[in-house]
PDB file of N, CA and C in Angstrom:
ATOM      1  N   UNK A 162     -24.955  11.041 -43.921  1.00  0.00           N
ATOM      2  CA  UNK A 162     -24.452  11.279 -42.579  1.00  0.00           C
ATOM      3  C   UNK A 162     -23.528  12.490 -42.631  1.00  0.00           C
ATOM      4  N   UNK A 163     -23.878  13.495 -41.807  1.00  0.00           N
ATOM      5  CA  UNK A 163     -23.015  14.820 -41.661  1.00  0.00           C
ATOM      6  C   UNK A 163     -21.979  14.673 -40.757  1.00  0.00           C
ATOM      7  N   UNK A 164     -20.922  15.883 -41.005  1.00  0.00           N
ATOM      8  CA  UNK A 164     -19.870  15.976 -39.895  1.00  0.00           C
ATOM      9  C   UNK A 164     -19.787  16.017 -38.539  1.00  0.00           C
ATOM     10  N   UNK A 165     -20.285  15.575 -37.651  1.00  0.00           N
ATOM     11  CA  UNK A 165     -20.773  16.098 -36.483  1.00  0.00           C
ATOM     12  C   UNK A 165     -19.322  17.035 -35.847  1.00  0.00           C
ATOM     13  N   UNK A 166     -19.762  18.023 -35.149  1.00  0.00           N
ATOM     14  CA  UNK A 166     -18.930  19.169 -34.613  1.00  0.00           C
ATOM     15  C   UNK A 166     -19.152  18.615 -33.389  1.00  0.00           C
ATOM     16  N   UNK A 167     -17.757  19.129 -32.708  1.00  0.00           N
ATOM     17  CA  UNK A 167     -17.855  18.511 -31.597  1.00  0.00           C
ATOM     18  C   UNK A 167     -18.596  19.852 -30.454  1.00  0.00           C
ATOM     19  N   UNK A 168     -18.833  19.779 -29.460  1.00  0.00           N
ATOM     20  CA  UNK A 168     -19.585  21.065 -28.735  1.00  0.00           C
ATOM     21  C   UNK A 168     -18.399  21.174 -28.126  1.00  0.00           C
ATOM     22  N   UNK A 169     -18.377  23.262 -28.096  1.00  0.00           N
ATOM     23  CA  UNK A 169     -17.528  23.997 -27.467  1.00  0.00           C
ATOM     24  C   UNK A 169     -17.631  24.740 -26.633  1.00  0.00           C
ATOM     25  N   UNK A 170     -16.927  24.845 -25.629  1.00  0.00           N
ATOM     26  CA  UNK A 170     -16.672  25.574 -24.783  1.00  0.00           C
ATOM     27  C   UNK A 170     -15.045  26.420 -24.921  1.00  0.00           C
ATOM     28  N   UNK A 171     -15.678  27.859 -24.546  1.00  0.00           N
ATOM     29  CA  UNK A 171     -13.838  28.538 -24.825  1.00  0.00           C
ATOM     30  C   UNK A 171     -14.253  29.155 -22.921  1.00  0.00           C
ATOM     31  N   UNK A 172     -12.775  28.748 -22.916  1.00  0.00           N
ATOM     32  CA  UNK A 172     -12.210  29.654 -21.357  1.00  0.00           C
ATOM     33  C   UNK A 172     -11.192  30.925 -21.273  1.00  0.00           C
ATOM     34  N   UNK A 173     -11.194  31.733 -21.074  1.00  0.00           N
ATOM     35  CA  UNK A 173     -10.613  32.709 -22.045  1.00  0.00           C
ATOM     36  C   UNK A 173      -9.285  33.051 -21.071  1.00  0.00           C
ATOM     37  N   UNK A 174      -8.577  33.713 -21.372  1.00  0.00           N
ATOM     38  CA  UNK A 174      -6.561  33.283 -20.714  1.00  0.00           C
ATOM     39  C   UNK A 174      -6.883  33.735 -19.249  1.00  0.00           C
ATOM     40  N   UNK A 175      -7.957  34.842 -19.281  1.00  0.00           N
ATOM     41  CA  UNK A 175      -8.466  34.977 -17.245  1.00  0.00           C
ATOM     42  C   UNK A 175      -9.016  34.515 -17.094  1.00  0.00           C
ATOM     43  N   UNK A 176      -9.805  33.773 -16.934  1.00  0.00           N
ATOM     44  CA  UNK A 176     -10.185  32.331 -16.452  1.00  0.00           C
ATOM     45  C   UNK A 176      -9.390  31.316 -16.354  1.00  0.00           C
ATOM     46  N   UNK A 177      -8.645  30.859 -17.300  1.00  0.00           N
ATOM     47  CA  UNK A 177      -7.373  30.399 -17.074  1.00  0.00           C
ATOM     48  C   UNK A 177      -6.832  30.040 -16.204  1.00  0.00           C
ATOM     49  N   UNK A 178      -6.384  31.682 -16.002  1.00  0.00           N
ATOM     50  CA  UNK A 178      -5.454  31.995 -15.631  1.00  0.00           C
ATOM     51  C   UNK A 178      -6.099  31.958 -13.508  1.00  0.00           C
ATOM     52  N   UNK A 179      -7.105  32.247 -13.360  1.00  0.00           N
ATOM     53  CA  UNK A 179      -8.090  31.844 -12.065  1.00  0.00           C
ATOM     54  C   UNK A 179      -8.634  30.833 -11.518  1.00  0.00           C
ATOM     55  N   UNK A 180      -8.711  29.874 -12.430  1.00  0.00           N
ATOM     56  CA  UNK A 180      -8.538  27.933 -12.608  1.00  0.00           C
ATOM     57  C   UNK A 180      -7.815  27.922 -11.785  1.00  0.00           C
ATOM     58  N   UNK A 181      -6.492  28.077 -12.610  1.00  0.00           N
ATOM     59  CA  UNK A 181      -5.236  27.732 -11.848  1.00  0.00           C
ATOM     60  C   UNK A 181      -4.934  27.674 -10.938  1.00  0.00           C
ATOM     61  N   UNK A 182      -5.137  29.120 -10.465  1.00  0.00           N
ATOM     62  CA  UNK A 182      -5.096  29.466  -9.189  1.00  0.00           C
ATOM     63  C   UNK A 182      -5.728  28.995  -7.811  1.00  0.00           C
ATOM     64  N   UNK A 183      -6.903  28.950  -8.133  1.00  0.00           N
ATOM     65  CA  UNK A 183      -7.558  28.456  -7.358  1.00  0.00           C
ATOM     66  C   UNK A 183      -7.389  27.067  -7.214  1.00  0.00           C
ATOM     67  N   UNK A 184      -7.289  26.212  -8.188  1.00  0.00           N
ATOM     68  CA  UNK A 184      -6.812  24.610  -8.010  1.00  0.00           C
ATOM     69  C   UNK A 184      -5.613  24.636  -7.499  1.00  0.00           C
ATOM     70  N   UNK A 185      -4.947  25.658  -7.011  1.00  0.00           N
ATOM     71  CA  UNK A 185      -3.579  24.775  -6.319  1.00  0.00           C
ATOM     72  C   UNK A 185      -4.108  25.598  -4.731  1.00  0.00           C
ATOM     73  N   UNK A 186      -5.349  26.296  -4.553  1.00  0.00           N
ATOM     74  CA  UNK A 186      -5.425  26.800  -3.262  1.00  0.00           C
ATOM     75  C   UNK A 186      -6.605  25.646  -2.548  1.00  0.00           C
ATOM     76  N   UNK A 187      -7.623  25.242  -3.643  1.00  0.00           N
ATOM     77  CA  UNK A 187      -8.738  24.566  -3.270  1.00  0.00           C
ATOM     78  C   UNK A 187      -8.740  23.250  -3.339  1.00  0.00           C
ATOM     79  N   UNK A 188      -8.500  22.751  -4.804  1.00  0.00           N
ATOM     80  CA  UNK A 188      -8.989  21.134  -4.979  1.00  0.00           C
ATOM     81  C   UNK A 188      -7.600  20.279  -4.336  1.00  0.00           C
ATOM     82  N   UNK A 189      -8.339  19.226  -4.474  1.00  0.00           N
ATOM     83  CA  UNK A 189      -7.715  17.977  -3.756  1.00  0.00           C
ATOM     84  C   UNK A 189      -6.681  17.394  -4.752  1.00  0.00           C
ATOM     85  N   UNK A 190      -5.966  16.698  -4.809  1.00  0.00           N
ATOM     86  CA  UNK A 190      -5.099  15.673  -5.309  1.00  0.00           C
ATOM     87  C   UNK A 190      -6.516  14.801  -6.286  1.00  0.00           C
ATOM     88  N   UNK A 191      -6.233  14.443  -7.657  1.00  0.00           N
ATOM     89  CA  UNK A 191      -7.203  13.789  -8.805  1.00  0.00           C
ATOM     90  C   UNK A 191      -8.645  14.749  -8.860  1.00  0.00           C
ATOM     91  N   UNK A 192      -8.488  16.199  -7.952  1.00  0.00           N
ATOM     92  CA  UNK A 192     -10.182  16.645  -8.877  1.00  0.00           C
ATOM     93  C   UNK A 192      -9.844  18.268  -9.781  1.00  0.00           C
ATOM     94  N   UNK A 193     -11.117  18.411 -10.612  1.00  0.00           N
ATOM     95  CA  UNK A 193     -10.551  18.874 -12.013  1.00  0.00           C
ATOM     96  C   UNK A 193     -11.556  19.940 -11.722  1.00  0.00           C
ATOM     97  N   UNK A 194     -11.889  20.666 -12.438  1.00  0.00           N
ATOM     98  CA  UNK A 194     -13.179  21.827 -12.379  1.00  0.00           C
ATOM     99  C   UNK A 194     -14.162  21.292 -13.396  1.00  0.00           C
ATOM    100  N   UNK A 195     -15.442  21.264 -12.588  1.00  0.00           N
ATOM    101  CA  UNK A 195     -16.606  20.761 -13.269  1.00  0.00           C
ATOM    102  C   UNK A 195     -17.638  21.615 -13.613  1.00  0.00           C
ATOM    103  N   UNK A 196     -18.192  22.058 -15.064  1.00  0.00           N
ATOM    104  CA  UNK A 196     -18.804  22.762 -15.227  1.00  0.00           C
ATOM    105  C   UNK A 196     -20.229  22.140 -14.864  1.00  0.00           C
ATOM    106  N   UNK A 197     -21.472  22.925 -14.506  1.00  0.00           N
ATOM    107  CA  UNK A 197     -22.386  22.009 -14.756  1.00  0.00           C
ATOM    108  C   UNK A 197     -23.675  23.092 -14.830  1.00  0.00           C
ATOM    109  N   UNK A 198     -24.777  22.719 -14.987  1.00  0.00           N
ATOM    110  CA  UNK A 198     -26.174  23.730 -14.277  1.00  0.00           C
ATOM    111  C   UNK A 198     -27.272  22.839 -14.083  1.00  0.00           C
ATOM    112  N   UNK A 199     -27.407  23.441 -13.128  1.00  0.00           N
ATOM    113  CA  UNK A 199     -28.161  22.931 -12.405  1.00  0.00           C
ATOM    114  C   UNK A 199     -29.905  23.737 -12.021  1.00  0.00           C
ATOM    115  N   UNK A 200     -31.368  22.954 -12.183  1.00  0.00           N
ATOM    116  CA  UNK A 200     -32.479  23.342 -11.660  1.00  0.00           C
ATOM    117  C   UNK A 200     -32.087  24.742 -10.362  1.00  0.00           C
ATOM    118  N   UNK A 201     -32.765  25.739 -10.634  1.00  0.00           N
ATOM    119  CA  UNK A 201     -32.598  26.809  -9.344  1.00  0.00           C
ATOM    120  C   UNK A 201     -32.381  28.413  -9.577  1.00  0.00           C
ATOM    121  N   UNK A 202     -31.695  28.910  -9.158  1.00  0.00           N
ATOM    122  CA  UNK A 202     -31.714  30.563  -9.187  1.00  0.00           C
ATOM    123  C   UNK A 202     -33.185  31.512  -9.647  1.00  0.00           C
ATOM    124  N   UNK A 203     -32.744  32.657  -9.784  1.00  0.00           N
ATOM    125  CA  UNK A 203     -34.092  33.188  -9.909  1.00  0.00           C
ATOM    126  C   UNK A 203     -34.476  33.516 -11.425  1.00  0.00           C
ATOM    127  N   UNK A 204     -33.724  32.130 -12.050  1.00  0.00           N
ATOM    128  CA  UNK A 204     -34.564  32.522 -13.535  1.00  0.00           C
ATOM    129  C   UNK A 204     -34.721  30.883 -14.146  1.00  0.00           C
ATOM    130  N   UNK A 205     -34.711  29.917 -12.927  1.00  0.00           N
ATOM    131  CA  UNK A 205     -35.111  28.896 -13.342  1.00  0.00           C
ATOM    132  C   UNK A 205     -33.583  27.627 -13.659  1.00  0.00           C
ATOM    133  N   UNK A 206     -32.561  27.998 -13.911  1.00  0.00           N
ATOM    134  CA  UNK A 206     -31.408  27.120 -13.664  1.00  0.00           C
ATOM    135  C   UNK A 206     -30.250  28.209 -13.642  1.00  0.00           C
ATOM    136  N   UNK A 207     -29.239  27.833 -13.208  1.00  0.00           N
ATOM    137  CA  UNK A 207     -28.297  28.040 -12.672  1.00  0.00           C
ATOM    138  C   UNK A 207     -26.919  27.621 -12.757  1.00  0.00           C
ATOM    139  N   UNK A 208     -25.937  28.454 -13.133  1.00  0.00           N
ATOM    140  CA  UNK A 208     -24.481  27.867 -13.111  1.00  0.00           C
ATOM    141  C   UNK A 208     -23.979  26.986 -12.212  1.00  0.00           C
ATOM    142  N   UNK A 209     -22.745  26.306 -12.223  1.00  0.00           N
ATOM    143  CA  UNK A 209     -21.913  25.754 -11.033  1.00  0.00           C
ATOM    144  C   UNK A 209     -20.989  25.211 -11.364  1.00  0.00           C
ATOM    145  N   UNK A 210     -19.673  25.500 -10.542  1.00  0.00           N
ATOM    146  CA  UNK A 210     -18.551  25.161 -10.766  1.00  0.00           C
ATOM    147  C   UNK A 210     -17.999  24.761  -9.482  1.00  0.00           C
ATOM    148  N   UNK A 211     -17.452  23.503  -9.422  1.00  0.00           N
ATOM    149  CA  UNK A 211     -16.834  23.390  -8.631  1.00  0.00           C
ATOM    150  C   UNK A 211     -15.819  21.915  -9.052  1.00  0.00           C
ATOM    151  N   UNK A 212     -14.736  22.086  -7.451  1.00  0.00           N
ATOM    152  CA  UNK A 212     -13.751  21.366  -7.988  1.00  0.00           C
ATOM    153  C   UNK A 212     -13.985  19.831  -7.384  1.00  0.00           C
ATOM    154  N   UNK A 213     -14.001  18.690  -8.184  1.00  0.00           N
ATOM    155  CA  UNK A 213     -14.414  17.337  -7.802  1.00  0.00           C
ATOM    156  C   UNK A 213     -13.843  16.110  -8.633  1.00  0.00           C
ATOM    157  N   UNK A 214     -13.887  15.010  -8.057  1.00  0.00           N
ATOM    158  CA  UNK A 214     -13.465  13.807  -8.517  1.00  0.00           C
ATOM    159  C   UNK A 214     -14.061  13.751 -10.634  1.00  0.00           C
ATOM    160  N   UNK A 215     -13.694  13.096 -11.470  1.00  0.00           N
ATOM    161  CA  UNK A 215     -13.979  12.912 -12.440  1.00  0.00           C
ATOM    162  C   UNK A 215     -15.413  11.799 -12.182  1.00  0.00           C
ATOM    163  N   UNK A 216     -16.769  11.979 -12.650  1.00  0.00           N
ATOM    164  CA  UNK A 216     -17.829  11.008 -12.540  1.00  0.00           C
ATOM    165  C   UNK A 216     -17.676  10.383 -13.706  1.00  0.00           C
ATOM    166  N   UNK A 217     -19.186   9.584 -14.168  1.00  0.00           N
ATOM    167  CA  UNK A 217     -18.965   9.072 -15.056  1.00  0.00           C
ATOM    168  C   UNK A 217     -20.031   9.578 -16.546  1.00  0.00           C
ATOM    169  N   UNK A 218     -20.589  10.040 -15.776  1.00  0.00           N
ATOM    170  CA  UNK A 218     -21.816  11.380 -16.329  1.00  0.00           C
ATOM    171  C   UNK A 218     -20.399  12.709 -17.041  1.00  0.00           C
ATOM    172  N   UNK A 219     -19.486  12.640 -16.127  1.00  0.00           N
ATOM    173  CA  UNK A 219     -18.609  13.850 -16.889  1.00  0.00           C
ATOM    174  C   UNK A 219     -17.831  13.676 -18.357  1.00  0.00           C
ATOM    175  N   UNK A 220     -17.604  14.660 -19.119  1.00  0.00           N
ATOM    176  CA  UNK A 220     -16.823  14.617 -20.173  1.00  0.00           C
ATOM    177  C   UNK A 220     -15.713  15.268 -19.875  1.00  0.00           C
ATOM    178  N   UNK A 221     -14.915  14.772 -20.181  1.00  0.00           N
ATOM    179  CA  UNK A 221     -13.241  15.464 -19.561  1.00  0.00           C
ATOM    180  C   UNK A 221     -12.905  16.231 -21.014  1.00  0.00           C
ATOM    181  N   UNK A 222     -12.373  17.660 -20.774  1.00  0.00           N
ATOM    182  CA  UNK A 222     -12.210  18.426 -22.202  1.00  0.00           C
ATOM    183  C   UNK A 222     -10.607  19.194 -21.555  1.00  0.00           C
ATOM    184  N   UNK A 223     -10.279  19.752 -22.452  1.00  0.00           N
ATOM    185  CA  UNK A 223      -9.036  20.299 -22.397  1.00  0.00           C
ATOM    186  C   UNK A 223      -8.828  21.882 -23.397  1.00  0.00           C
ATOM    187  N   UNK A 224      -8.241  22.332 -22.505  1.00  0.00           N
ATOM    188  CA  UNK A 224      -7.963  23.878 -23.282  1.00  0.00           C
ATOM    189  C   UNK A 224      -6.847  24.473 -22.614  1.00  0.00           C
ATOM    190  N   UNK A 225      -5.746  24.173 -23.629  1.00  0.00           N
ATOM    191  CA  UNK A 225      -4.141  25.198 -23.722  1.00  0.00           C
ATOM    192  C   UNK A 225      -3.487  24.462 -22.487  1.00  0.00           C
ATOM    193  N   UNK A 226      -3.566  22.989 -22.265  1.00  0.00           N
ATOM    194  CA  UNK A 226      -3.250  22.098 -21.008  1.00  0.00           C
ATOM    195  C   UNK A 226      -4.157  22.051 -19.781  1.00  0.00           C
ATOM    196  N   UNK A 227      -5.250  22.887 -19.877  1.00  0.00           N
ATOM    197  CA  UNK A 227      -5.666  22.929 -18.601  1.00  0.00           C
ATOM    198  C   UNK A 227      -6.984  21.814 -18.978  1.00  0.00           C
ATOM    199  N   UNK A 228      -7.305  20.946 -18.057  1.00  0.00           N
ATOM    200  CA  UNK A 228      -8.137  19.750 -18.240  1.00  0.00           C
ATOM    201  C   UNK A 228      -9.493  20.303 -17.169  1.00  0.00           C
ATOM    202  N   UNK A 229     -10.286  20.110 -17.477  1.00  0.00           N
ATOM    203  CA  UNK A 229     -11.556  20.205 -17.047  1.00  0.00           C
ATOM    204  C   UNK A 229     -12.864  19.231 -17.333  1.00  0.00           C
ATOM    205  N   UNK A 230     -13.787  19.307 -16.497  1.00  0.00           N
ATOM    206  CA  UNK A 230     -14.782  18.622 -16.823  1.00  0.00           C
ATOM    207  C   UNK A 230     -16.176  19.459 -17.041  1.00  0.00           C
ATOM    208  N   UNK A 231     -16.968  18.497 -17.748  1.00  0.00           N
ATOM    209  CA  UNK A 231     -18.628  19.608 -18.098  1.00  0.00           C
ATOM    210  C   UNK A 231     -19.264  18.144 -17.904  1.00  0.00           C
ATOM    211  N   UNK A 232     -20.732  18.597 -16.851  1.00  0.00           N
ATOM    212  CA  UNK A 232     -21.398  17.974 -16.758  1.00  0.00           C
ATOM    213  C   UNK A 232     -22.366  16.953 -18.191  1.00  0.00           C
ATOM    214  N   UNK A 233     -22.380  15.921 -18.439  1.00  0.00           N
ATOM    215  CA  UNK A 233     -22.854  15.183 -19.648  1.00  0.00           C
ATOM    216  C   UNK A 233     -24.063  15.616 -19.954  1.00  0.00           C
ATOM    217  N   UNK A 234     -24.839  15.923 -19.086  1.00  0.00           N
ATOM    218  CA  UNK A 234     -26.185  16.487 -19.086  1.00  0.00           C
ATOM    219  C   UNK A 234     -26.533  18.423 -19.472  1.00  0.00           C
ATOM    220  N   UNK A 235     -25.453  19.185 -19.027  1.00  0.00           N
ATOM    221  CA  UNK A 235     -24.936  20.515 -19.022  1.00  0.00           C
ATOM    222  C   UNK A 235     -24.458  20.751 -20.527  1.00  0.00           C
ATOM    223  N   UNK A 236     -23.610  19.727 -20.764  1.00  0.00           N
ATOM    224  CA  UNK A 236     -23.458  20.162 -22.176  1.00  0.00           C
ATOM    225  C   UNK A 236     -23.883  20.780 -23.279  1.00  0.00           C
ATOM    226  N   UNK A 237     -24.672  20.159 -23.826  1.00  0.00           N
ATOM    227  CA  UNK A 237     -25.651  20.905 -24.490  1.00  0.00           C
ATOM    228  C   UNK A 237     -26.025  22.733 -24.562  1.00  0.00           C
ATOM    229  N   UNK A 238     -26.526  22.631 -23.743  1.00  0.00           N
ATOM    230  CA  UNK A 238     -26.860  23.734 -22.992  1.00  0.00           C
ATOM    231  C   UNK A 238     -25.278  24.994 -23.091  1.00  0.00           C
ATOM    232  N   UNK A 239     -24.435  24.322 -22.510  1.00  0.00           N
ATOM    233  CA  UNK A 239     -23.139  25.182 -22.301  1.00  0.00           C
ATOM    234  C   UNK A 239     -22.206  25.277 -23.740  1.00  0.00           C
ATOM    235  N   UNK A 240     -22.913  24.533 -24.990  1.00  0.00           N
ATOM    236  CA  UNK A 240     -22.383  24.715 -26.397  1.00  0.00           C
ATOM    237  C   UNK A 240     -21.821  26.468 -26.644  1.00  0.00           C
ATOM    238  N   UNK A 241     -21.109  26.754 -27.154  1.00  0.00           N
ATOM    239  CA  UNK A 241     -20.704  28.087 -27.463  1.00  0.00           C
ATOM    240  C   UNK A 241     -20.758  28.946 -26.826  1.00  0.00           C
ATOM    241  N   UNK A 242     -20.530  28.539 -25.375  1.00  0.00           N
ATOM    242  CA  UNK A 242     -20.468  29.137 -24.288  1.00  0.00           C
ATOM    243  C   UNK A 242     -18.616  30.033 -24.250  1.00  0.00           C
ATOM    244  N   UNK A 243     -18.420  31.283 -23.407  1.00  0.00           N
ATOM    245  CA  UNK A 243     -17.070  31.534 -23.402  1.00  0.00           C
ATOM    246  C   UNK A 243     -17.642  32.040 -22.048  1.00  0.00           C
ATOM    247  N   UNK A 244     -16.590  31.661 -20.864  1.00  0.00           N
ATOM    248  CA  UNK A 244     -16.203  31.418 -19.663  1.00  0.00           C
ATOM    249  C   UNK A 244     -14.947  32.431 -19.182  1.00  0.00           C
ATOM    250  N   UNK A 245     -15.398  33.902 -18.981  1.00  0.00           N
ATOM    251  CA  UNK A 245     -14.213  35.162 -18.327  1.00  0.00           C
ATOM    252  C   UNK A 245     -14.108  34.670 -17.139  1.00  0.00           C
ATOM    253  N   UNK A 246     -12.849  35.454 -16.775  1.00  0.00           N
ATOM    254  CA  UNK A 246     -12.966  35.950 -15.096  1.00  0.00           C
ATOM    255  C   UNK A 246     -12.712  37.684 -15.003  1.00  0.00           C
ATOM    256  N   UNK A 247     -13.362  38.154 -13.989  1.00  0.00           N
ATOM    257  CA  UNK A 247     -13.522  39.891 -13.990  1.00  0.00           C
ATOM    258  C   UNK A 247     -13.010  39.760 -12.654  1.00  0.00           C
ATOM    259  N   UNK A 248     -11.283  39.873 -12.506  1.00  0.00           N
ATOM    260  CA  UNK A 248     -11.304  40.256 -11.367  1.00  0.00           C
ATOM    261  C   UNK A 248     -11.212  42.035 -10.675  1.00  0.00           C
ATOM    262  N   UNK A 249     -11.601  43.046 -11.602  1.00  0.00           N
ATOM    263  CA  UNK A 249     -11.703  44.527 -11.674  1.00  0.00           C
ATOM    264  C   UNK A 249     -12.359  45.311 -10.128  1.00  0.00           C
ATOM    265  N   UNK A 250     -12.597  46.158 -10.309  1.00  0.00           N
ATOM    266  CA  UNK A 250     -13.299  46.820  -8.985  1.00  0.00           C
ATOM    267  C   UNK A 250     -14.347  46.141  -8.841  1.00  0.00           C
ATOM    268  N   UNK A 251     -15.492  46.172 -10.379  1.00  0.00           N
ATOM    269  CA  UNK A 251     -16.557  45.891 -10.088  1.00  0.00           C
ATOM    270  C   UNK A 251     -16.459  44.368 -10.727  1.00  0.00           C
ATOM    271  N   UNK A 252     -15.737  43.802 -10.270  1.00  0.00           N
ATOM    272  CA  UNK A 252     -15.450  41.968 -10.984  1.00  0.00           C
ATOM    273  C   UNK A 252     -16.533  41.360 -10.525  1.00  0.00           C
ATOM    274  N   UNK A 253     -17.086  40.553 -11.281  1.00  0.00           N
ATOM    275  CA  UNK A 253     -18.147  39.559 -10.425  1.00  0.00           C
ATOM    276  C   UNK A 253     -17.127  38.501 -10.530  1.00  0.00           C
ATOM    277  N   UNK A 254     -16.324  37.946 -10.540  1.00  0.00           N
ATOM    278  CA  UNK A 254     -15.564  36.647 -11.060  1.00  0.00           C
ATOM    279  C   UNK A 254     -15.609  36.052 -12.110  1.00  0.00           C
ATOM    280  N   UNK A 255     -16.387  34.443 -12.186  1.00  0.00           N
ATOM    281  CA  UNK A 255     -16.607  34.288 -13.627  1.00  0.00           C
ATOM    282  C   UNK A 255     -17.836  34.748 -13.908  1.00  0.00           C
ATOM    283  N   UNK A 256     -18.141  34.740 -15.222  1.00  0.00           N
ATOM    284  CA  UNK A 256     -18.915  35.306 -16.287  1.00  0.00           C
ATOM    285  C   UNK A 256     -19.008  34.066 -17.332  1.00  0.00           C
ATOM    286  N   UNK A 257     -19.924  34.156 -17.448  1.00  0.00           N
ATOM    287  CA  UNK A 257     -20.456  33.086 -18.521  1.00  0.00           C
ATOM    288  C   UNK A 257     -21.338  33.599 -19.562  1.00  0.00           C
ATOM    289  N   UNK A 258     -20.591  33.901 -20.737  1.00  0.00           N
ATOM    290  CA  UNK A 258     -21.928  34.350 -21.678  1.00  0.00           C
ATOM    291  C   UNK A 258     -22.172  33.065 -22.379  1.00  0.00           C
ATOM    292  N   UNK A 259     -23.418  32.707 -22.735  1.00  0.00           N
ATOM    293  CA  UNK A 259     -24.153  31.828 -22.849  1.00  0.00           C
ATOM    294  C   UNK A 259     -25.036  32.150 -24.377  1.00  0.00           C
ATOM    295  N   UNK A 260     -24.795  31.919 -25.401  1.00  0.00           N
ATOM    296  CA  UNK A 260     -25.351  32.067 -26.378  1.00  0.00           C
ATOM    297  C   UNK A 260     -26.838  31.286 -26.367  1.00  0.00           C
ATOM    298  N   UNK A 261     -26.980  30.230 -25.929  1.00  0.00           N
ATOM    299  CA  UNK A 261     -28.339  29.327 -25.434  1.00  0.00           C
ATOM    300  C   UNK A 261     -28.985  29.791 -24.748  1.00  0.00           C
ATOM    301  N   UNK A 262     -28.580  31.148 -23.813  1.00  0.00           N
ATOM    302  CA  UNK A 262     -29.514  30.946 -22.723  1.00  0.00           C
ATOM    303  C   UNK A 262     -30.772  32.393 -23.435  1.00  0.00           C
ATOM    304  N   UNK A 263     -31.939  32.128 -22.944  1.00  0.00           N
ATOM    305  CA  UNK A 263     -32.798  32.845 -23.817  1.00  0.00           C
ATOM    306  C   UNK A 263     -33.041  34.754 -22.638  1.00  0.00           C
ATOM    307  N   UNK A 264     -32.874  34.284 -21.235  1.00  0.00           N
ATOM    308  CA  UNK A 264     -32.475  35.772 -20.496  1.00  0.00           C
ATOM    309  C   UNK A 264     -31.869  35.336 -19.065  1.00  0.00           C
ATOM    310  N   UNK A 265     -31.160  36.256 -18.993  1.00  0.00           N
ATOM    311  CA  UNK A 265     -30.279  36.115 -17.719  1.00  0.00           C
ATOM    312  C   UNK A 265     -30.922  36.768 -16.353  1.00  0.00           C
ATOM    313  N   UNK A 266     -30.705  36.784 -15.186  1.00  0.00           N
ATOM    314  CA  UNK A 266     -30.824  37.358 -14.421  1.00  0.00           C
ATOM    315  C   UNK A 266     -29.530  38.503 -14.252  1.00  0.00           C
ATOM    316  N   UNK A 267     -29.834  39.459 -13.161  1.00  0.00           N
ATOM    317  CA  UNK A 267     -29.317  40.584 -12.796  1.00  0.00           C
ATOM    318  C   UNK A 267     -27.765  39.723 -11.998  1.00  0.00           C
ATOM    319  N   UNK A 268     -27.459  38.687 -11.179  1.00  0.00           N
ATOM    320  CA  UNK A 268     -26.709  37.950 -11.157  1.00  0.00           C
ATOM    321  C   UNK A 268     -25.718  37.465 -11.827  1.00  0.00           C
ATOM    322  N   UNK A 269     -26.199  37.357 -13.258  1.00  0.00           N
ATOM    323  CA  UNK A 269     -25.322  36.423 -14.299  1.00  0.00           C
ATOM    324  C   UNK A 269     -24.905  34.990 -13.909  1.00  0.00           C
ATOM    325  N   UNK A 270     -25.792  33.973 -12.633  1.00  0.00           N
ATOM    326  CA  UNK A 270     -25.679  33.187 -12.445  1.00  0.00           C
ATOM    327  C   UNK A 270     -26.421  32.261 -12.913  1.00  0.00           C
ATOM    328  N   UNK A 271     -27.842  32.855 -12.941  1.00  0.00           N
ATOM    329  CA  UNK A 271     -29.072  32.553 -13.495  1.00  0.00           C
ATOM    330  C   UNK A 271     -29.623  32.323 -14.500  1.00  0.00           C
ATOM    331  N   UNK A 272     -30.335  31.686 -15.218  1.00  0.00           N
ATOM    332  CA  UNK A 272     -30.452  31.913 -16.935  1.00  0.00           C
ATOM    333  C   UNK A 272     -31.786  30.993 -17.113  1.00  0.00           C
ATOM    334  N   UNK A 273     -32.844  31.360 -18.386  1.00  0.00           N
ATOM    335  CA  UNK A 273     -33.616  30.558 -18.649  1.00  0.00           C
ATOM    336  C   UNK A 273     -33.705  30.652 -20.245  1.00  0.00           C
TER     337      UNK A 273
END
């Protein structure tokens, strides 16, 4: 029986730092940011984030105090994933590079 590693996700200090922010402009009282992807976009699935109650499908993870959730099913998939935010001229917001995903769309929302 091997070590099992646990699966990672890194959020990097702008993203963070845009979490934050946005959870004290958007979410409700008990909801967290949920990573997930979902069937769709134009390369066959698709990012999504949004802010919601804890399910039971979710895994609750934590990075530098900030608590978040990733879909149980998403996981996988979102392993060695690192999660920017670009808020620059030409910012798209977040950014997700995705070591799993095999090509992206022109979006960076998209991935197959």
């Amino acid at each position: 029986m091997g070590y099992h590693f646990p699966l990672m996700i890194t959020l990097t200090e702008r993203a963070l730092t845009a979490i934050s922010k946005l959870a004290g402009e958007r979410a409700q009282p008990g909801q967290l940011l949920r990573l997930s992807i979902k069937s769709g976009g134009c390369s066959g699935m698709e990012y999504a984030m949004e802010f919601a109650e804890p399910a039971e499908t979710d895994e609750l993870r934590e990075q530098d105090g900030m608590r978040y959730l990733v879909d149980g099913k998403s996981l996988k998939l979102l392993d060695g994933s690192e999660i920017d935010f670009d808020d620059g001229l030409t910012g798209k917001g977040f950014e997700i590079r995705n070591p799993n995903a095999q090509s992206t769309c022109g979006c960076g929302r998209s991935f197959a």
